[in-house]
Short mmCIF file of C-alpha atoms in Angstrom, two decimals:
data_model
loop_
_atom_site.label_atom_id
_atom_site.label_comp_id
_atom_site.label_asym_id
_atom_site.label_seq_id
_atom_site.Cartn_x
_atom_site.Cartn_y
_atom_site.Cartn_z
CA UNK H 1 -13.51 52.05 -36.08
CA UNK H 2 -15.08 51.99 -38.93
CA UNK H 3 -18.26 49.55 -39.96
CA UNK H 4 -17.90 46.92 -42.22
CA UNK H 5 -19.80 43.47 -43.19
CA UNK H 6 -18.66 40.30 -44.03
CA UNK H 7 -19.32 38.70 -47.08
CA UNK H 8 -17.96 35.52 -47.74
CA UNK H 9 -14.44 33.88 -46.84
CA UNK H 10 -12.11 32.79 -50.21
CA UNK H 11 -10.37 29.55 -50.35
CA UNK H 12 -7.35 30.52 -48.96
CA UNK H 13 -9.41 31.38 -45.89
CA UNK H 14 -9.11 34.96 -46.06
CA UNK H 15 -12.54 36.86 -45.67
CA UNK H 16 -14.30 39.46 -47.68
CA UNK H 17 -15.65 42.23 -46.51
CA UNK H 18 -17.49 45.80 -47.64
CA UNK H 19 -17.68 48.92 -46.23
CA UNK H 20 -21.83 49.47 -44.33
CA UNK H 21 -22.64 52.50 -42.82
CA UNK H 22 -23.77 52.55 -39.59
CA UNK H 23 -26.87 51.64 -37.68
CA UNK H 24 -29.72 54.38 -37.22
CA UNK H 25 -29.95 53.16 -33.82
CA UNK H 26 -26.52 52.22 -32.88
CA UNK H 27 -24.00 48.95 -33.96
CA UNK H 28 -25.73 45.40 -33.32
CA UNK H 29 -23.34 43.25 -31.41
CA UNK H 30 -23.75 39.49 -33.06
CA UNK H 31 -23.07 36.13 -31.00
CA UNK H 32 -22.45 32.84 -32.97
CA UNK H 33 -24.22 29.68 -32.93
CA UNK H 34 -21.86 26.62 -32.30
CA UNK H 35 -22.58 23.32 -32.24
CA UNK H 36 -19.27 20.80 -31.60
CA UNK H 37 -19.19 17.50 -32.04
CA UNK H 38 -16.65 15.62 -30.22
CA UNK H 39 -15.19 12.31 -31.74
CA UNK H 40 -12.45 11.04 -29.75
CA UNK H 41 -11.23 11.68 -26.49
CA UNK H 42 -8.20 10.44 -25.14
CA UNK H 43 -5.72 11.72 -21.84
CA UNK H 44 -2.46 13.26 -22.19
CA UNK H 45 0.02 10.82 -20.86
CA UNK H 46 2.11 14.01 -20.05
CA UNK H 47 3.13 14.65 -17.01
CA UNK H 48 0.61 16.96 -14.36
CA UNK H 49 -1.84 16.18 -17.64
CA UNK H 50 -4.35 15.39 -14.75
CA UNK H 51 -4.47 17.54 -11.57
CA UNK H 52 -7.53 16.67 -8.58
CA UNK H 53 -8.50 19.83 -6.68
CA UNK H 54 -10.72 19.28 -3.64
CA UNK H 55 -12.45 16.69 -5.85
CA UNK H 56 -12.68 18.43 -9.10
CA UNK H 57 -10.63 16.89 -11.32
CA UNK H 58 -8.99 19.10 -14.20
CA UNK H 59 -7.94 17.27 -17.34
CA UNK H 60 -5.86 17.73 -20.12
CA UNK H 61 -6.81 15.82 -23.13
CA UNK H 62 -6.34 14.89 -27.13
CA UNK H 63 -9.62 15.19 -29.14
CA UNK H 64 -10.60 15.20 -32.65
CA UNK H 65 -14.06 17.21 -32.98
CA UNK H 66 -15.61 19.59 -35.43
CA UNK H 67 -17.84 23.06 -35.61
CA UNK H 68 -20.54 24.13 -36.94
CA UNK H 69 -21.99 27.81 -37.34
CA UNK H 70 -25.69 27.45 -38.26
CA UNK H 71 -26.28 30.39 -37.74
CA UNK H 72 -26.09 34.14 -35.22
CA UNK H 73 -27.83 36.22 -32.81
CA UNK H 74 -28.02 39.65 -33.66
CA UNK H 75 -28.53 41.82 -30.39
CA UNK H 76 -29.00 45.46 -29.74
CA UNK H 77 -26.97 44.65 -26.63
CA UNK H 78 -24.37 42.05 -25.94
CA UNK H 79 -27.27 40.11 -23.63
CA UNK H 80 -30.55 41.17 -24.61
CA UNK H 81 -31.68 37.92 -26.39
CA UNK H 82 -35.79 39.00 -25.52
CA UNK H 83 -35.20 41.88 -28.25
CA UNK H 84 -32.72 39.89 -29.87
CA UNK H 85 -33.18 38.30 -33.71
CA UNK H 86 -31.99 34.56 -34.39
CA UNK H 87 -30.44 34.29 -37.94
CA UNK H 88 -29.86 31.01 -39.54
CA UNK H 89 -27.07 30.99 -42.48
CA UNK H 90 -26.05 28.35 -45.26
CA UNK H 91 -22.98 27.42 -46.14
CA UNK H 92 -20.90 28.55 -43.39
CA UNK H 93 -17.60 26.28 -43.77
CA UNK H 94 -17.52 23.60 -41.12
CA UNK H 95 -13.80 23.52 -38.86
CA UNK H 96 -12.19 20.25 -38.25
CA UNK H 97 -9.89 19.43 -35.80
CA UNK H 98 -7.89 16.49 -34.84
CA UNK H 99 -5.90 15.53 -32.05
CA UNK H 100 -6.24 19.00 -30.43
CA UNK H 101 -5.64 19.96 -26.82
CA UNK H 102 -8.84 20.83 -24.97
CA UNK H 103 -8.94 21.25 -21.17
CA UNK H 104 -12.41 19.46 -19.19
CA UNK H 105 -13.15 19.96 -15.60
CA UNK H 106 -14.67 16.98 -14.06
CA UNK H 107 -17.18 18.18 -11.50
CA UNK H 108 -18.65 13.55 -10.62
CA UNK H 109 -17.19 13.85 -7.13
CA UNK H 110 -19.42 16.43 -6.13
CA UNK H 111 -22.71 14.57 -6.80
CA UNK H 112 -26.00 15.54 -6.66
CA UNK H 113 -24.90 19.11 -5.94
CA UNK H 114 -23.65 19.23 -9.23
CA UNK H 115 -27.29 19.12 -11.22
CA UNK H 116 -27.66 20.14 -14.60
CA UNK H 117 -29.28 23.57 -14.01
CA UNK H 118 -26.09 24.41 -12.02
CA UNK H 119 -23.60 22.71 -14.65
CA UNK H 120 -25.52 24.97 -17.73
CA UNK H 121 -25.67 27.99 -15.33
CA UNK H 122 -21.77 27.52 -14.49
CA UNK H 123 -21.09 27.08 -18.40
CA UNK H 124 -22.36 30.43 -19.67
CA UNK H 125 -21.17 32.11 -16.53
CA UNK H 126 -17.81 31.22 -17.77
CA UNK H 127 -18.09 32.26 -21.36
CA UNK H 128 -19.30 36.01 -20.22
CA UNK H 129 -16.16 35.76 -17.80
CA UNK H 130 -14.18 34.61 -21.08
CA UNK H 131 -15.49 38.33 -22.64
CA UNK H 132 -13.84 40.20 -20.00
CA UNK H 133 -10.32 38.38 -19.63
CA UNK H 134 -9.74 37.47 -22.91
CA UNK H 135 -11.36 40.71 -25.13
CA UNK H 136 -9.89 40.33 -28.61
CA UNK H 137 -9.24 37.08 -27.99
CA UNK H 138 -12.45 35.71 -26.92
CA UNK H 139 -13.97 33.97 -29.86
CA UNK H 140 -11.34 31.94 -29.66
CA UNK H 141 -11.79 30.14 -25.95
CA UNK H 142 -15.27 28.22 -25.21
CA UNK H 143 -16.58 26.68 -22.73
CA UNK H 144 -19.03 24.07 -23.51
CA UNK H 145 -21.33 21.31 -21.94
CA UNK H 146 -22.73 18.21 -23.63
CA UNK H 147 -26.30 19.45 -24.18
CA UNK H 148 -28.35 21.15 -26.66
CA UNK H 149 -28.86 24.37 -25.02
CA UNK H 150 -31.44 27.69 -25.64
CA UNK H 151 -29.99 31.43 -25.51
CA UNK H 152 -28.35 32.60 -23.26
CA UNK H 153 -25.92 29.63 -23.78
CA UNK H 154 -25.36 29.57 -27.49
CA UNK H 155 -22.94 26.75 -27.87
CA UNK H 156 -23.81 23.33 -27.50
CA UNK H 157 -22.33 19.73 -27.42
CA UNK H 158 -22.64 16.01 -29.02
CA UNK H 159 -20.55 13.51 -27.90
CA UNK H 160 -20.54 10.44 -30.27
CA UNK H 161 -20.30 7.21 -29.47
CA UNK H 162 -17.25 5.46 -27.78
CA UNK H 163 -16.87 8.69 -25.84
CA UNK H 164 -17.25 8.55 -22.04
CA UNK H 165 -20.01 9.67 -20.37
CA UNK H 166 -19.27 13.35 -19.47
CA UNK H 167 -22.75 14.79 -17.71
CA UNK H 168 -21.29 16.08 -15.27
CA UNK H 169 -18.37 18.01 -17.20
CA UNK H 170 -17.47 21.11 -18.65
CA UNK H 171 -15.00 21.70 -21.68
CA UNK H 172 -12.31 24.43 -22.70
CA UNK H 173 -11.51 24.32 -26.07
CA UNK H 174 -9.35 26.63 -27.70
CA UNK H 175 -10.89 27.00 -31.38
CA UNK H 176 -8.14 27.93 -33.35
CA UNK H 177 -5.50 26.46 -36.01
CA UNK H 178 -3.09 27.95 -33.98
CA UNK H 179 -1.77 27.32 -30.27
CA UNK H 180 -2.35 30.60 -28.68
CA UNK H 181 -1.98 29.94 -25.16
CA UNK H 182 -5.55 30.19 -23.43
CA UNK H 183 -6.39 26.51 -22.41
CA UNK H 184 -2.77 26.92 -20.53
CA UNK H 185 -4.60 30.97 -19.17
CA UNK H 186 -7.42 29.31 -18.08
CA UNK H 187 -5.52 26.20 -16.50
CA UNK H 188 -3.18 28.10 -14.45
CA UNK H 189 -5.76 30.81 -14.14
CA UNK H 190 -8.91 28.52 -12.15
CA UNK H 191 -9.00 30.04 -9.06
CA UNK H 192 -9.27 33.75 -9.93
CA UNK H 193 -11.76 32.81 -12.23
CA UNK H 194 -13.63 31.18 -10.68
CA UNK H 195 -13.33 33.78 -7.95
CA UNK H 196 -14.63 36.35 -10.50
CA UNK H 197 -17.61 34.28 -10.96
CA UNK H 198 -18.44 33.93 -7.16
CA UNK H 199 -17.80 37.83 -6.82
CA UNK H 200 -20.66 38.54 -9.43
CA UNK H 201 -22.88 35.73 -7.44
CA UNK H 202 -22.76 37.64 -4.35
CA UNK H 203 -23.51 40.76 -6.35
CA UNK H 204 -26.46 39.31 -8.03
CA UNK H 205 -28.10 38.32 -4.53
CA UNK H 206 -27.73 41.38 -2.95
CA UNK H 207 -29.19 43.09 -5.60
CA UNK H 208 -32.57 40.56 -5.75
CA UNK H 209 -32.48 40.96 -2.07
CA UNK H 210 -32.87 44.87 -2.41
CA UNK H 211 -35.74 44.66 -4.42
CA UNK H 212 -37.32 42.35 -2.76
CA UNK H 213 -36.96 44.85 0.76
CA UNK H 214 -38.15 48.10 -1.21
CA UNK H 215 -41.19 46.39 -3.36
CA UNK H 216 -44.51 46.22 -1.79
CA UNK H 217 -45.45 42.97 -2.72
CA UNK H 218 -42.17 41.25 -2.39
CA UNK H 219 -42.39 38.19 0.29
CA UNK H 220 -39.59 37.11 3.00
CA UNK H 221 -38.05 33.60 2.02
CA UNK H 222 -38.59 31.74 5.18
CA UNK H 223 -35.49 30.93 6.49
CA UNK H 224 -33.65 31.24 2.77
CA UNK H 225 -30.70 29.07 2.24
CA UNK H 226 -27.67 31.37 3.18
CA UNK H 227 -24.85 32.00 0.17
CA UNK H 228 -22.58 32.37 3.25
CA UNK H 229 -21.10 28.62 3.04
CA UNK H 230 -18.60 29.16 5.45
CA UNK H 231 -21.27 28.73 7.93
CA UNK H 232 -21.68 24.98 9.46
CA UNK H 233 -19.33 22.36 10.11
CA UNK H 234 -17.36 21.94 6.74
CA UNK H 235 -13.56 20.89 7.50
CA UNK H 236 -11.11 23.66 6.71
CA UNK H 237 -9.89 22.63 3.43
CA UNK H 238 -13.15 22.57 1.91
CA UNK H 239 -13.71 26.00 3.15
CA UNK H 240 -10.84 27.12 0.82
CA UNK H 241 -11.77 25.95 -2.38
CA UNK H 242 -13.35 28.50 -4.08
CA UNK H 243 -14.75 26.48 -6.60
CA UNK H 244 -17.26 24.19 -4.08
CA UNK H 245 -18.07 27.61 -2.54
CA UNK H 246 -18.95 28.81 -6.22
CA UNK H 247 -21.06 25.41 -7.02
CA UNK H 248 -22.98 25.99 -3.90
CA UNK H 249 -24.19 29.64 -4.44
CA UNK H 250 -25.23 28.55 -8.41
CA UNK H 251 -27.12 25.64 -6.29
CA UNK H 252 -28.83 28.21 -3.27
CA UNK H 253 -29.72 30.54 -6.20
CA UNK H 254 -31.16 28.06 -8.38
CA UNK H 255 -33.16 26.94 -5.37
CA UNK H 256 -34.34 30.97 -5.15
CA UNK H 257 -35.02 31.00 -8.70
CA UNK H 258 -37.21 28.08 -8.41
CA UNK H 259 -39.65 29.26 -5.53
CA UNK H 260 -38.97 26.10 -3.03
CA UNK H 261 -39.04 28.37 -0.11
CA UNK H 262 -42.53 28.62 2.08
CA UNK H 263 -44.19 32.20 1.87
CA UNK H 264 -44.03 34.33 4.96
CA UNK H 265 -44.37 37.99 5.71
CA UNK H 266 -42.52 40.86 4.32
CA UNK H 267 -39.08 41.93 5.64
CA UNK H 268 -38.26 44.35 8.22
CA UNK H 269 -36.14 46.91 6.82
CA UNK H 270 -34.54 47.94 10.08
CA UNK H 271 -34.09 44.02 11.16
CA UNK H 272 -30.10 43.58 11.17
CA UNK H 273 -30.21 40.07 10.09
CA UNK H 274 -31.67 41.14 6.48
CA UNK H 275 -29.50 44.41 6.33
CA UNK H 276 -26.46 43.43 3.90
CA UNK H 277 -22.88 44.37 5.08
CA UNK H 278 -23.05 47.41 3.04
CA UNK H 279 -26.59 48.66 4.61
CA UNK H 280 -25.13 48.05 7.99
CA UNK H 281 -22.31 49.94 7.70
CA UNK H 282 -24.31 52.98 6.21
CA UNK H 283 -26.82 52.50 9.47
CA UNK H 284 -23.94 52.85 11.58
CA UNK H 285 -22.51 55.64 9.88
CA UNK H 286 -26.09 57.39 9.91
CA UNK H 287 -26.57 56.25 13.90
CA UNK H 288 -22.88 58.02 14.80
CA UNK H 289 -23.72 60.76 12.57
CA UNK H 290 -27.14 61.62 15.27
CA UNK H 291 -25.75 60.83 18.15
CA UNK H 292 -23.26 63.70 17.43
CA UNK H 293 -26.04 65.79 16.55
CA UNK H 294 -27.65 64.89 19.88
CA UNK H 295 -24.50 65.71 21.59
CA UNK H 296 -24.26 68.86 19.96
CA UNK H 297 -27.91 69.37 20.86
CA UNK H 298 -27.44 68.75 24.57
CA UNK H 299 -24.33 70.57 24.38
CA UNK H 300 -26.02 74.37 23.46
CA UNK H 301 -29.34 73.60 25.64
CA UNK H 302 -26.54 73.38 29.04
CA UNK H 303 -24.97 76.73 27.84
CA UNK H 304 -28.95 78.49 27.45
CA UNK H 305 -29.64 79.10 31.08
CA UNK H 306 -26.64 81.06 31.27
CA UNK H 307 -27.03 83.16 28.75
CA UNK H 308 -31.04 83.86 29.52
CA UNK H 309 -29.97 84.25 33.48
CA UNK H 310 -27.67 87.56 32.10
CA UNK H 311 -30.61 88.49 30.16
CA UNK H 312 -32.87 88.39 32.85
CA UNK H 313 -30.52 90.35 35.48
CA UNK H 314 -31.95 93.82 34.23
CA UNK H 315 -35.39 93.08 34.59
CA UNK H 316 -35.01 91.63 38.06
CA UNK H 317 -33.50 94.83 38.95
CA UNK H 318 -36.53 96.76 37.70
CA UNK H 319 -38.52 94.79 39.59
CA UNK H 320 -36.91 95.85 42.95
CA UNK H 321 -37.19 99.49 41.93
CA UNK H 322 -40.96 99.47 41.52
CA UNK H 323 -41.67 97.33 44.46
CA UNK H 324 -39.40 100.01 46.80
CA UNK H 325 -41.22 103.11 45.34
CA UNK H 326 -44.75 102.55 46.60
CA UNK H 327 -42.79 101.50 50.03
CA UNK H 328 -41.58 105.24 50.08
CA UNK H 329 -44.82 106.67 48.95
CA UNK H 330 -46.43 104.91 51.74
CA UNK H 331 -43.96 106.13 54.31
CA UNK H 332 -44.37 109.94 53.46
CA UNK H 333 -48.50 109.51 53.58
CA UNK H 334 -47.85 108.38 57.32
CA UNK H 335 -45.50 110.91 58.39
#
């Protein structure tokens, strides 16, 4: 593709745009600033409008809100805000909507697990999984928190009054004129999503956890909060819903990120309890990989005498011979 730049947008909403040439350095990749304000909220009376999952509660509702762009990050990569260049623009048209389907998931039930660091975490998590799933599509879907957030989270939200209190929720809204289908992706979609989320999680440990094994300074978390939450006495059902297990690894790695864990001694490599599934299956590949060597080993030392008993038939014969010829020679000197 070729580079262009947006100018302006016409009155008939169709945008203007001029050929640039490319970047010395590469293409920038630019993330909007959004800020919505939320005017009215009001459930769907249709029917499965409101669905309760293992206590989260997943809404469909009518809203009338507006957007405003005040601005964009320009990035030399899609994430790297500390390089990255904050523009602020003027006149950027302001979007209205009214009575417009947005989706919210309603995390109260949870409780105190549910703080704010994990709610913001869980909210830009989502709109990086949004990049991936959606592609073209993407500036389209966002999920957003009520908050005035920082980069990395670059939308934020104002709930006016005669709203309900929603600090401990998380909006999809669609932001488009048109229907085009992703609150209903992202409804019916939850699980794997979620899922996806959980998967990079997991990642993201193991990957803090090998640096902190191969640096010289790193310290052992004593006794670290496990992201293994299948472990303890949780009934069945809550086992199976991905999206407590997901809440609880953004709350054990917050609690990482924050240092609450005493300071002990470095890690032992070779200890199996702080190998990851991965390492151990690459020591036991490495520990059947000598023991076949050792095998082999044993294997040729059984078949050397053998072969050094032949060698050593010859010399043992030569050995006779010279201890019968001075026998003879002393025989003949008596006679």
């Amino acid at each position: 593709g070729k580079y262009y730049e947006m100018v302006s947008t016409t009155a008939d909403n169709r945008i203007l745009v001029r050929r640039a040439s490319d970047h010395i350095g590469g293409r920038l990749s630019y993330r909007q600033m959004r800020n919505y304000t939320i005017r009215r909220l009001a459930n769907s009376a249709s029917m499965g409008a409101l669905k309760t999952v293992n206590n989260i509660d997943i809404h469909y509702q009518y809203a009338d809100f507006s957007v405003a762009t005040p601005g964009y990050w320009k990035l030399r990569a899609h994430n790297d805000f500390d390089n990255g260049q904050l523009v602020e623009v003027n006149g950027v048209p302001i979007r209205e909507y009214h009575n417009k389907l947005v989706l919210k998931f309603d995390f109260s039930k949870l409780g105190d697990a549910f703080t704010d660091s994990v709610r913001m975490t869980l909210t830009n998590l989502l709109n990086e999984a949004f990049v991936t799933l959606f592609a073209d599509n993407q500036p389209f879907i966002s999920a957003v928190t009520p908050g005035n957030y920082t980069a990395p989270l670059t939308y934020s939200l104002t709930l006016e009054e005669g709203c309900e209190s929603a600090d401990k929720c998380i909006f999809i809204i669609e932001d488009s004129q048109l229907d085009i289908g992703l609150l209903v992706a992202v409804e019916r979609n939850t699980d794997r999503i979620f899922q996806i989320i959980s998967d990079y999680l997991i990642w993201n440990d193991e990957q803090i956890s090998k640096c902190d094994r191969t640096s010289q300074t790193s310290v052992k978390k004593d006794k670290a909060v496990p992201f293994d939450i299948y472990e303890g006495t949780e009934s069945d059902a809550t086992k199976k819903n991905i999206i407590v297990r997901l809440i609880m690894r953004l709350v054990n790695l917050l609690k990482k990120k924050d240092g609450s864990e005493t300071e002990a001694t470095p890690a032992d490599p070779e200890s199996s309890e702080t190998l990851t599934p991965r390492q151990k299956r690459k020591a036991e590949r490495a520990r059947k990989k000598e023991e076949r060597l050792r095998k082999k080993t044993e294997k040729t030392a059984s078949q050397e005498p053998s072969d050094q008993a032949d060698t050593e038939l010859p010399l043992s014969g030569e050995a006779e011979a010279i201890t019968e010829t001075p026998k003879e020679e002393e025989v003949t000197e008596d006679v």
